[in-house]
JSON list of C-alpha atoms in Angstrom, two decimals:
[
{"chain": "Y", "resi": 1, "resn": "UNK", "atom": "CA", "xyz": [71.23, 96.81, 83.63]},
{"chain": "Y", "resi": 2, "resn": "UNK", "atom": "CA", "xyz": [70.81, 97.11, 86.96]},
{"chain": "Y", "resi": 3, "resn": "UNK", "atom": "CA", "xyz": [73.64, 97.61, 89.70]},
{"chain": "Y", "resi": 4, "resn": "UNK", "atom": "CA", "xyz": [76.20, 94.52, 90.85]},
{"chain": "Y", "resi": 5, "resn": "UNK", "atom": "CA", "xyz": [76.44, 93.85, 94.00]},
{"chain": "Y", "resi": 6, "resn": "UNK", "atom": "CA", "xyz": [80.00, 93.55, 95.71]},
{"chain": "Y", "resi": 7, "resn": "UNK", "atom": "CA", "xyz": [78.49, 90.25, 97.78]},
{"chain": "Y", "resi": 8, "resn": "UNK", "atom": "CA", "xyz": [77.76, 88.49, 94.00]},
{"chain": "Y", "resi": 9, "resn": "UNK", "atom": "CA", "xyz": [80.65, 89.27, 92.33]},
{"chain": "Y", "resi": 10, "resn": "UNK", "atom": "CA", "xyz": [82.79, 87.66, 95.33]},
{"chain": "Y", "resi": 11, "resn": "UNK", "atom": "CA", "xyz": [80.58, 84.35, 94.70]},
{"chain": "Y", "resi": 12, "resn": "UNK", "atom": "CA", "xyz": [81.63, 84.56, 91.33]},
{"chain": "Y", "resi": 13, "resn": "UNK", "atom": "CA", "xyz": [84.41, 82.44, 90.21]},
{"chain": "Y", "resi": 14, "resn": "UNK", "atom": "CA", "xyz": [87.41, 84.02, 87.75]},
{"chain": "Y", "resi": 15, "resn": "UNK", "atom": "CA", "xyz": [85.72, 82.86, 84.52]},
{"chain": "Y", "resi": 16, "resn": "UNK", "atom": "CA", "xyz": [82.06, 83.99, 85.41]},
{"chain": "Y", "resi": 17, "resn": "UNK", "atom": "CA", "xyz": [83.68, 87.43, 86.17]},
{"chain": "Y", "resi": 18, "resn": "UNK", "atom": "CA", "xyz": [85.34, 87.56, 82.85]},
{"chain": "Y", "resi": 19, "resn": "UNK", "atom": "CA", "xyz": [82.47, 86.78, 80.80]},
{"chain": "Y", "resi": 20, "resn": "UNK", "atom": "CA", "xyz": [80.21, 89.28, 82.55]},
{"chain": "Y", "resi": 21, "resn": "UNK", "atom": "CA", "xyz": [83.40, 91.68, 81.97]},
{"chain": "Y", "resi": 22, "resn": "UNK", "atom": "CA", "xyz": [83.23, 91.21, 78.68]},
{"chain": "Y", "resi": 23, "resn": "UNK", "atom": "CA", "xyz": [79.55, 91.49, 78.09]},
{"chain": "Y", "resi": 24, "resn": "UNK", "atom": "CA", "xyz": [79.54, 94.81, 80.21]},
{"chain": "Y", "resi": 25, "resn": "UNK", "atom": "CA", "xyz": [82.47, 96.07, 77.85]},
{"chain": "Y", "resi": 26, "resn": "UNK", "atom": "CA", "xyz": [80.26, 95.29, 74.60]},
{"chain": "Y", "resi": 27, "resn": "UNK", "atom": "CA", "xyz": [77.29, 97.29, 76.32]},
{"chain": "Y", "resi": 28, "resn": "UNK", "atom": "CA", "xyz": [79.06, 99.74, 76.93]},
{"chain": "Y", "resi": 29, "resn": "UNK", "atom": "CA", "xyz": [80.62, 100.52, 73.33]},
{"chain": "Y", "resi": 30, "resn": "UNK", "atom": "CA", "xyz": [77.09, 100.07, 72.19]},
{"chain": "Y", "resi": 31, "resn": "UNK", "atom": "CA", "xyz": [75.77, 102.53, 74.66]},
{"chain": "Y", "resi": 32, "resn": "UNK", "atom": "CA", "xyz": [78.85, 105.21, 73.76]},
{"chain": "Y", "resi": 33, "resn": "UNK", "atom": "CA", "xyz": [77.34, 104.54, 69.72]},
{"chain": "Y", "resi": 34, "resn": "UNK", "atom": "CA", "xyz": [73.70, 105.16, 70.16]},
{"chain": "Y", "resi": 35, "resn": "UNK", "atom": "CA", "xyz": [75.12, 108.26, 72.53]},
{"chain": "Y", "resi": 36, "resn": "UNK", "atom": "CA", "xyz": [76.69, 109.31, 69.52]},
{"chain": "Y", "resi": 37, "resn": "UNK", "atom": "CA", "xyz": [74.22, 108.96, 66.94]},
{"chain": "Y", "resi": 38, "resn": "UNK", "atom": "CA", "xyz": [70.77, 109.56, 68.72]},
{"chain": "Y", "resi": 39, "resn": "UNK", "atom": "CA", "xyz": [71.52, 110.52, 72.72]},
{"chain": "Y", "resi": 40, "resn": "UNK", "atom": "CA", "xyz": [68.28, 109.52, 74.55]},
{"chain": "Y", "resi": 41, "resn": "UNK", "atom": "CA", "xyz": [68.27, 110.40, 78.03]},
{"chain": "Y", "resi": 42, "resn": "UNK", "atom": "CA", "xyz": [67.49, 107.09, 79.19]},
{"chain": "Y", "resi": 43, "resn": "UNK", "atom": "CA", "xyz": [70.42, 105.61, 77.66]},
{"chain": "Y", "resi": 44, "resn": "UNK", "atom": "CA", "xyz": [73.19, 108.20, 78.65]},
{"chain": "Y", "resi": 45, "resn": "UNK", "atom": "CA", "xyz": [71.91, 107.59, 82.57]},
{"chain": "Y", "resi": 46, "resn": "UNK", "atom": "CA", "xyz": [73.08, 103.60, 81.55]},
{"chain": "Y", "resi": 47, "resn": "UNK", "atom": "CA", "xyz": [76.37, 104.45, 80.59]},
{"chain": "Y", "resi": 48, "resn": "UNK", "atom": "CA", "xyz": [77.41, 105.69, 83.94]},
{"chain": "Y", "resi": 49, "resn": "UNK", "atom": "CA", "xyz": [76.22, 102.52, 85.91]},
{"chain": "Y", "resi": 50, "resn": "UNK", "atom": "CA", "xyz": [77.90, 100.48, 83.37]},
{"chain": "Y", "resi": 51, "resn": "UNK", "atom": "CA", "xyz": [81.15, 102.08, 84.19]},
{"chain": "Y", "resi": 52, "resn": "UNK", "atom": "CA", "xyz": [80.84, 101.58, 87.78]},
{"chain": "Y", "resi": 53, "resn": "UNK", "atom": "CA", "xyz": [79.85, 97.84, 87.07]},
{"chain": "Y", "resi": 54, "resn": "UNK", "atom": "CA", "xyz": [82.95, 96.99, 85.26]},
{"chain": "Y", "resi": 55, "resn": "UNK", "atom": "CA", "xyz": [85.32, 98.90, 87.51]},
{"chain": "Y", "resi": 56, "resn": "UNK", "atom": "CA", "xyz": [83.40, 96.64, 90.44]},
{"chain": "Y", "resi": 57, "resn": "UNK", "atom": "CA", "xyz": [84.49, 93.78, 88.60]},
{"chain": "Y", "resi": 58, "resn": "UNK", "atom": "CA", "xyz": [87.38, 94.41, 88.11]},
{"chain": "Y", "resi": 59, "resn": "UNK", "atom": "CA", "xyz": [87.73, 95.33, 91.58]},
{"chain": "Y", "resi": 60, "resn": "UNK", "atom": "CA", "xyz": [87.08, 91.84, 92.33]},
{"chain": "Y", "resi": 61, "resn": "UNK", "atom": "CA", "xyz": [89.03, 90.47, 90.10]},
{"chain": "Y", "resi": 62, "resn": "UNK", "atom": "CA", "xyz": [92.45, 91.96, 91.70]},
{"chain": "Y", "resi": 63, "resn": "UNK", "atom": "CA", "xyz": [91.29, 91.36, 95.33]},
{"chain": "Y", "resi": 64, "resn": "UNK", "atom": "CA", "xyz": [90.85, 87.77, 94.78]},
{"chain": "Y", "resi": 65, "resn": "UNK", "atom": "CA", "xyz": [94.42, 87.81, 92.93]},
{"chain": "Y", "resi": 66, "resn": "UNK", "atom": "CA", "xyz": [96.31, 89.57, 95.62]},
{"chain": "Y", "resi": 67, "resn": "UNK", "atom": "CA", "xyz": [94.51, 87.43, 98.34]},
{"chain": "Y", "resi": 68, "resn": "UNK", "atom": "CA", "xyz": [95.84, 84.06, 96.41]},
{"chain": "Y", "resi": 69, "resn": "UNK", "atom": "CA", "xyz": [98.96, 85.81, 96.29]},
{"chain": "Y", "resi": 70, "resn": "UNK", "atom": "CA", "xyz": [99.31, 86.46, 99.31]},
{"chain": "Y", "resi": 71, "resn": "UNK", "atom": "CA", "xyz": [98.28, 82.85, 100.41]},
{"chain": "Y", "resi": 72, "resn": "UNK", "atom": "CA", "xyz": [100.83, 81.51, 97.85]},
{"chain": "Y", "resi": 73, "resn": "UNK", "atom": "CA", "xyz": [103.96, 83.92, 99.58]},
{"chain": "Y", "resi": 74, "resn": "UNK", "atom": "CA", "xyz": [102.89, 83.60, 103.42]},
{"chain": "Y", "resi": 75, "resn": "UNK", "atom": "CA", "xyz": [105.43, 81.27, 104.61]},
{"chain": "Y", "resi": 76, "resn": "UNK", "atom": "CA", "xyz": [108.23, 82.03, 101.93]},
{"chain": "Y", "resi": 77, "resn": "UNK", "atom": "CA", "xyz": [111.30, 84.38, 102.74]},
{"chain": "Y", "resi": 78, "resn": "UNK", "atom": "CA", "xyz": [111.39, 84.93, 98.73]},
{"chain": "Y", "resi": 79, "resn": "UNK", "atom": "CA", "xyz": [111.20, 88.57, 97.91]},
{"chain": "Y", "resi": 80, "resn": "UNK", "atom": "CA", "xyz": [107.24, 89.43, 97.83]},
{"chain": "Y", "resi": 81, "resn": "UNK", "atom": "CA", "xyz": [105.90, 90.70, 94.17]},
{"chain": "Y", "resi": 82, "resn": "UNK", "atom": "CA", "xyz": [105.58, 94.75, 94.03]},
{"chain": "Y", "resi": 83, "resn": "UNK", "atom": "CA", "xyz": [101.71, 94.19, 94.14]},
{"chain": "Y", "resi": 84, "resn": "UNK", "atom": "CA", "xyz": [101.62, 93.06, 97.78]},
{"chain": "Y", "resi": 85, "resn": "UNK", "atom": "CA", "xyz": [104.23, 95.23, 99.32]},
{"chain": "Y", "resi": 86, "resn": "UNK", "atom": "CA", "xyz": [103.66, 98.40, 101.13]},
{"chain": "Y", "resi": 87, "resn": "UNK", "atom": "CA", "xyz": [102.67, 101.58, 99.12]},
{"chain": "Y", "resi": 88, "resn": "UNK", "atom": "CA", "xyz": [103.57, 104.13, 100.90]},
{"chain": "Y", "resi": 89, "resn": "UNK", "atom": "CA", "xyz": [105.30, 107.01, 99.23]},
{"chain": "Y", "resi": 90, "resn": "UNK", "atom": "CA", "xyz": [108.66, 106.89, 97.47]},
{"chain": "Y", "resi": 91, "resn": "UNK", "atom": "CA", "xyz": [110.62, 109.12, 100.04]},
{"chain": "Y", "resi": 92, "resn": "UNK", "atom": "CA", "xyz": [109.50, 106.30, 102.77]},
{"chain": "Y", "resi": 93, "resn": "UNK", "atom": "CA", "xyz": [109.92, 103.09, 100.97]},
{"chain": "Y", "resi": 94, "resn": "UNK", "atom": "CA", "xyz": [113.63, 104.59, 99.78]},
{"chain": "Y", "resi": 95, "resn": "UNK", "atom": "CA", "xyz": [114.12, 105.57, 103.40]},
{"chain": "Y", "resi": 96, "resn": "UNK", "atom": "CA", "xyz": [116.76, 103.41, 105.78]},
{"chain": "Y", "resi": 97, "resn": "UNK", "atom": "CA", "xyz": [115.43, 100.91, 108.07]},
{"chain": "Y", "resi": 98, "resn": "UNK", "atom": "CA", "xyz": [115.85, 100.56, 111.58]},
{"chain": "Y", "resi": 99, "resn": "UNK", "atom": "CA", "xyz": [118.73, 98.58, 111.42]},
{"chain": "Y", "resi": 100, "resn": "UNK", "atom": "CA", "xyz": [120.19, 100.17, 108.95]},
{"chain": "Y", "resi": 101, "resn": "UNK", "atom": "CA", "xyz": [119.94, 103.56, 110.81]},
{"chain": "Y", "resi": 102, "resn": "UNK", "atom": "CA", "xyz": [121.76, 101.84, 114.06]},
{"chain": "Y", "resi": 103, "resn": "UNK", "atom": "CA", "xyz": [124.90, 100.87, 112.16]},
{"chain": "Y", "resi": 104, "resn": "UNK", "atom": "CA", "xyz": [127.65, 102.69, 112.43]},
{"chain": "Y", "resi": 105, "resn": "UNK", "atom": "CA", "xyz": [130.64, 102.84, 110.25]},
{"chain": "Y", "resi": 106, "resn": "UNK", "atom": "CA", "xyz": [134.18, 101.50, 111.69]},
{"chain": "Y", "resi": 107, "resn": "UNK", "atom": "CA", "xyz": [135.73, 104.58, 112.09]},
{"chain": "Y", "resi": 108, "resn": "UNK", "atom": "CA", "xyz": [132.97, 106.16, 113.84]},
{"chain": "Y", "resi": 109, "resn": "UNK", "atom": "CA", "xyz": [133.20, 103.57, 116.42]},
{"chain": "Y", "resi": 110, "resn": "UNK", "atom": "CA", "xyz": [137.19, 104.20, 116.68]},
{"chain": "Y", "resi": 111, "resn": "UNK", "atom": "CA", "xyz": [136.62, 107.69, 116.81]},
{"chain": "Y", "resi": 112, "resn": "UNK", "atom": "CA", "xyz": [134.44, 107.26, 120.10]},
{"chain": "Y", "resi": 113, "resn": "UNK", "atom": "CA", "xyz": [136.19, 104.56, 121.56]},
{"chain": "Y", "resi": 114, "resn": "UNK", "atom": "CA", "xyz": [139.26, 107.02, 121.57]},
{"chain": "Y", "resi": 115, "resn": "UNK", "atom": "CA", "xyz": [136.96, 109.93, 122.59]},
{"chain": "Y", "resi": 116, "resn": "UNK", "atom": "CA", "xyz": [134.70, 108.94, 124.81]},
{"chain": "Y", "resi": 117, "resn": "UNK", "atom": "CA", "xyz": [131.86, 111.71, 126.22]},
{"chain": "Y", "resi": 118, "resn": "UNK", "atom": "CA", "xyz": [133.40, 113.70, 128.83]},
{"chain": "Y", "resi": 119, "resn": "UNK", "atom": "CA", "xyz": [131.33, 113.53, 131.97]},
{"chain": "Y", "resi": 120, "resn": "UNK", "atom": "CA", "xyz": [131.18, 116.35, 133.96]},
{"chain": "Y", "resi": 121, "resn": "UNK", "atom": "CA", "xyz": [130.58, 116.74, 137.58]},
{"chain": "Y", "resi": 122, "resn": "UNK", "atom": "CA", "xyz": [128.98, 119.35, 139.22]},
{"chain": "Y", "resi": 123, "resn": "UNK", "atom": "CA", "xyz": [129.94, 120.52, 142.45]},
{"chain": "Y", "resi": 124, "resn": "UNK", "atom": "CA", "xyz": [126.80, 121.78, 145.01]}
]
């Protein structure tokens, strides 16, 4: 089997994709079996392109998801599933946000309404 191309696969619709996902998946436990038993060059070199063919699919397969997704939860000011938000890492999604990081607590504000900054002036 040759290699997929990305441009194909996108042309595909959900069910194509899954039946060519699951014919890849059969090859490829056949493949791993003759491997095991006689281990041909020819048919090892398969194995690998097989692998990248059903990873390309299901590449496809969860970019056309997330893009429907996000289609479905443009307008909405529902909370947005885990699968479209920001990765980042955890220290920066658990971080504060601005706003959050401008509030000030009550007594904080007491404390420099009562004690304002001195201001200094300097005589030349």
């Amino acid at each position: 089997m040759s290699q997929l191309r990305m441009k194909e696969l996108k042309d595909l619709d959900k069910e194509a994709l899954l039946t060519r996902l699951t014919e890849y998946k059969k090859e490829l436990s056949q493949l791993r079996v003759n491997q095991s038993v006689s281990g041909t060059a020819s048919k090892l070199s398969k194995i690998g392109t097989m692998r990248k063919n059903i990873a390309r699919i299901l590449t496809v397969l969860n970019q056309t998801e997330r893009a429907n997704l996000r289609k479905l939860y443009a307008g909405k000011k529902a909370k947005t599933p885990k699968a479209l938000r920001p990765k980042l890492t955890k220290s920066r999604r658990q971080a504060l946000k601005p706003k959050e990081l401008n509030n000030k607590l009550r007594k904080t504000i007491r404390r420099q309404a009562k004690y304002p900054q001195r201001v200094f002036a300097v005589k030349l």
